[in-house]
């Protein structure tokens, strides 16, 4: 049985944990506050889930999701992620993360920063462009006519193929956007960020929006409309 490790168990992390358990994966959750703070979530998830430290979650996962505030990316354990496929959900927000000059100058991307921190891991950008409630609501079986597609980006083709398998298990198709340098195409403020999955992205508050499926063609159109600078 495959294992999904989670470094960070907030809204996206806990949603992915629920999807992982529903897909038949074992799930190892962690956060910065200690395994004991995850007892209620683990009890909800059942026997396939357990809480651990970030290093233990990293070591246990066949896939490991890093879903922490970007300002904390240097706290992600390095050694246990060597050789692993690491899915990065991080987005850059100056109010929360402070100013990062390389990102402000568009010289790099947030996932390239994480890859630099994890030189022996294989980082794939994923799950960062969708609201957590829509992530929970839009899962569909493989081949479903209304299946939603999510973008991925990474520098290692095998890692992207592995990430695509995980997305499929969790209920989504994947659209390969390119390298980590291309991941800006679905960062906050772009047409592919949030908008394809909202029924009324300019009307209802996002928390009240029930979501809508967005297939690969819809997502590719949004990605192609992205501009930078």
Coordinates of C-alpha atoms in Angstrom, one line a residue:
X1 CA 0.0 0.0 0.0
X2 CA 1.3 3.5 -0.9
X3 CA 1.7 6.2 1.6
X4 CA 1.1 9.9 1.4
X5 CA 3.2 12.0 3.7
X6 CA 2.1 15.5 4.6
X7 CA 4.4 18.3 5.9
X8 CA 1.7 20.8 7.0
X9 CA -1.8 19.8 7.8
X10 CA -3.8 23.0 7.4
X11 CA -6.7 23.4 4.9
X12 CA -5.0 22.0 1.9
X13 CA -3.0 19.4 3.8
X14 CA -6.0 18.1 5.8
X15 CA -8.1 18.0 2.6
X16 CA -5.5 16.0 0.8
X17 CA -5.3 13.7 3.8
X18 CA -9.0 13.0 3.5
X19 CA -8.8 12.4 -0.2
X20 CA -5.8 10.1 0.3
X21 CA -7.7 7.9 2.9
X22 CA -10.7 7.8 0.6
X23 CA -8.4 6.6 -2.2
X24 CA -7.1 3.8 -0.1
X25 CA -3.7 5.4 0.7
X26 CA -2.0 5.3 4.1
X27 CA -1.5 8.9 5.3
X28 CA 1.1 10.3 7.7
X29 CA 0.4 13.8 8.8
X30 CA 2.6 16.4 10.5
X31 CA 2.8 20.0 11.4
X32 CA 5.0 22.5 13.2
X33 CA 3.2 22.1 16.5
X34 CA 3.6 18.4 17.2
X35 CA 1.8 15.1 16.4
X36 CA -0.4 15.5 19.5
X37 CA -2.1 18.5 18.0
X38 CA -3.4 16.3 15.1
X39 CA -5.1 13.7 17.3
X40 CA -8.7 14.9 16.4
X41 CA -8.0 14.8 12.6
X42 CA -6.3 11.4 12.8
X43 CA -9.3 10.1 14.8
X44 CA -11.6 11.4 12.1
X45 CA -9.5 9.8 9.3
X46 CA -9.4 6.4 10.9
X47 CA -6.9 3.6 10.9
X48 CA -5.1 4.5 7.7
X49 CA -3.9 7.8 9.2
X50 CA -1.3 8.6 11.8
X51 CA 0.4 11.7 13.1
X52 CA 4.2 12.1 13.2
X53 CA 7.0 14.7 13.0
X54 CA 7.8 16.4 9.7
X55 CA 10.9 14.2 9.3
X56 CA 8.9 11.1 10.0
X57 CA 6.2 12.0 7.5
X58 CA 8.9 12.8 5.0
X59 CA 10.6 9.4 5.5
X60 CA 7.3 7.5 5.4
X61 CA 5.8 9.0 2.2
X62 CA 6.0 7.5 -1.3
X63 CA 4.8 11.0 -2.2
X64 CA 5.3 13.9 0.2
X65 CA 3.3 17.1 0.1
X66 CA 4.9 20.2 1.4
X67 CA 2.1 22.6 2.3
X68 CA 3.5 25.2 4.7
X69 CA 3.7 29.0 4.5
X70 CA 6.4 29.8 2.0
X71 CA 8.3 31.8 4.6
X72 CA 8.9 28.6 6.5
X73 CA 10.2 26.5 3.5
X74 CA 13.7 26.4 4.9
X75 CA 12.3 24.4 7.9
X76 CA 11.3 21.5 5.7
X77 CA 13.6 18.5 6.5
X78 CA 16.2 17.9 3.8
X79 CA 17.8 14.5 4.3
X80 CA 14.6 12.3 4.5
X81 CA 13.3 13.8 1.3
X82 CA 16.3 12.7 -0.8
X83 CA 15.1 10.9 -3.9
X84 CA 11.4 11.5 -3.0
X85 CA 8.7 13.1 -5.2
X86 CA 7.8 16.3 -3.3
X87 CA 4.5 18.0 -4.2
X88 CA 4.7 21.7 -3.4
X89 CA 1.5 23.6 -2.8
X90 CA 3.1 26.9 -1.7
X91 CA 2.1 30.3 -2.9
X92 CA 4.0 33.6 -2.3
X93 CA 2.1 36.3 -0.4
X94 CA 4.1 39.3 0.8
X95 CA 1.7 40.1 3.7
X96 CA 2.3 36.6 5.2
X97 CA 5.8 35.7 3.9
X98 CA 7.5 39.1 3.9
X99 CA 9.3 40.3 0.8
X100 CA 11.5 37.8 -1.1
X101 CA 13.6 39.8 -3.6
X102 CA 14.0 37.0 -6.1
X103 CA 10.3 36.5 -6.4
X104 CA 9.5 40.2 -6.5
X105 CA 12.0 40.5 -9.4
X106 CA 10.5 37.4 -11.1
X107 CA 13.9 35.9 -11.2
X108 CA 12.7 32.6 -9.9
X109 CA 9.5 30.9 -8.6
X110 CA 8.6 29.7 -5.2
X111 CA 8.9 26.1 -6.2
X112 CA 12.4 26.7 -7.5
X113 CA 13.3 28.0 -4.0
X114 CA 12.0 24.8 -2.5
X115 CA 13.9 22.7 -5.0
X116 CA 17.1 24.6 -4.2
X117 CA 16.5 23.8 -0.5
X118 CA 15.9 20.1 -1.4
X119 CA 18.6 19.5 -3.9
X120 CA 18.2 15.7 -3.9
X121 CA 14.4 15.6 -4.0
X122 CA 12.2 15.9 -7.1
X123 CA 9.8 18.9 -6.6
X124 CA 6.6 19.1 -8.5
X125 CA 4.3 22.1 -8.2
X126 CA 0.7 21.0 -7.6
X127 CA -2.5 21.7 -5.6
X128 CA -1.7 25.4 -5.2
X129 CA -4.2 26.9 -7.6
X130 CA -7.5 25.5 -6.2
X131 CA -9.5 26.6 -3.2
X132 CA -9.5 23.8 -0.6
X133 CA -13.3 23.4 -0.6
X134 CA -13.2 23.0 -4.4
X135 CA -10.4 20.5 -4.0
X136 CA -12.6 18.4 -1.7
X137 CA -15.8 18.8 -3.9
X138 CA -14.5 18.2 -7.4
X139 CA -13.0 14.7 -7.2
X140 CA -14.3 12.3 -9.8
X141 CA -13.5 8.7 -10.9
X142 CA -11.0 8.1 -13.7
X143 CA -12.7 8.7 -17.0
X144 CA -15.6 10.7 -15.7
X145 CA -17.0 13.2 -18.2
X146 CA -16.9 16.0 -15.6
X147 CA -13.5 15.3 -14.2
X148 CA -11.4 18.3 -13.2
X149 CA -7.8 18.9 -14.3
X150 CA -5.1 20.4 -12.1
X151 CA -1.8 21.9 -13.4
X152 CA 1.6 20.4 -12.4
X153 CA 5.1 21.6 -13.2
X154 CA 8.5 20.1 -12.5
X155 CA 12.0 19.6 -13.8
X156 CA 12.0 15.8 -13.6
X157 CA 9.7 13.9 -16.1
X158 CA 9.5 10.7 -13.9
X159 CA 8.5 12.8 -10.9
X160 CA 5.8 14.5 -12.9
X161 CA 4.6 11.1 -14.1
X162 CA 4.5 10.0 -10.4
X163 CA 2.6 13.1 -9.4
X164 CA 0.1 12.5 -12.2
X165 CA -0.5 9.0 -10.8
X166 CA -1.2 10.5 -7.4
X167 CA -3.6 13.1 -8.8
X168 CA -5.4 10.3 -10.6
X169 CA -5.8 8.3 -7.4
X170 CA -7.2 11.3 -5.7
X171 CA -9.7 12.0 -8.4
X172 CA -8.1 14.5 -10.8
X173 CA -6.5 14.7 -14.3
X174 CA -3.2 16.5 -14.6
X175 CA -2.0 19.1 -17.1
X176 CA 1.7 19.3 -17.5
X177 CA 2.7 23.0 -17.7
X178 CA 6.4 22.5 -18.0
X179 CA 9.3 23.1 -15.6
X180 CA 9.3 24.7 -12.2
X181 CA 10.3 27.9 -14.0
X182 CA 7.0 27.7 -15.8
X183 CA 4.9 27.3 -12.6
X184 CA 4.2 31.1 -12.4
X185 CA 1.5 30.4 -15.0
X186 CA -0.8 29.1 -12.2
X187 CA 0.4 31.3 -9.3
X188 CA -2.0 33.8 -7.6
X189 CA -3.3 36.5 -9.8
X190 CA -3.2 34.4 -13.0
X191 CA -6.3 33.2 -14.9
X192 CA -5.6 29.6 -13.9
X193 CA -5.6 30.4 -10.2
X194 CA -8.9 29.6 -8.6
X195 CA -11.1 31.0 -11.4
X196 CA -11.6 27.8 -13.5
X197 CA -13.1 26.0 -10.5
X198 CA -15.5 28.7 -9.3
X199 CA -19.1 28.9 -10.6
X200 CA -19.2 32.7 -10.1
X201 CA -15.6 33.8 -9.4
X202 CA -16.6 37.5 -9.6
X203 CA -19.7 37.3 -7.6
X204 CA -20.2 34.9 -4.6
X205 CA -17.7 35.0 -1.8
X206 CA -15.3 32.1 -2.5
X207 CA -16.4 30.2 0.7
X208 CA -19.9 30.1 -0.6
X209 CA -19.1 29.1 -4.1
X210 CA -20.0 25.4 -4.7
X211 CA -17.3 25.0 -7.4
X212 CA -17.5 23.7 -10.9
X213 CA -15.5 21.1 -12.8
X214 CA -12.8 22.3 -15.2
X215 CA -11.5 19.9 -17.8
X216 CA -8.0 19.9 -19.3
X217 CA -9.0 22.1 -22.3
X218 CA -10.5 24.7 -20.0
X219 CA -7.4 24.8 -17.8
X220 CA -5.1 25.0 -20.8
X221 CA -7.0 28.0 -22.1
X222 CA -6.5 29.7 -18.7
X223 CA -2.8 28.8 -18.5
X224 CA -2.2 30.2 -22.0
X225 CA -3.7 33.6 -21.0
X226 CA -1.2 34.1 -18.2
X227 CA 1.1 37.1 -18.4
X228 CA 4.0 38.1 -16.3
X229 CA 5.4 41.5 -15.2

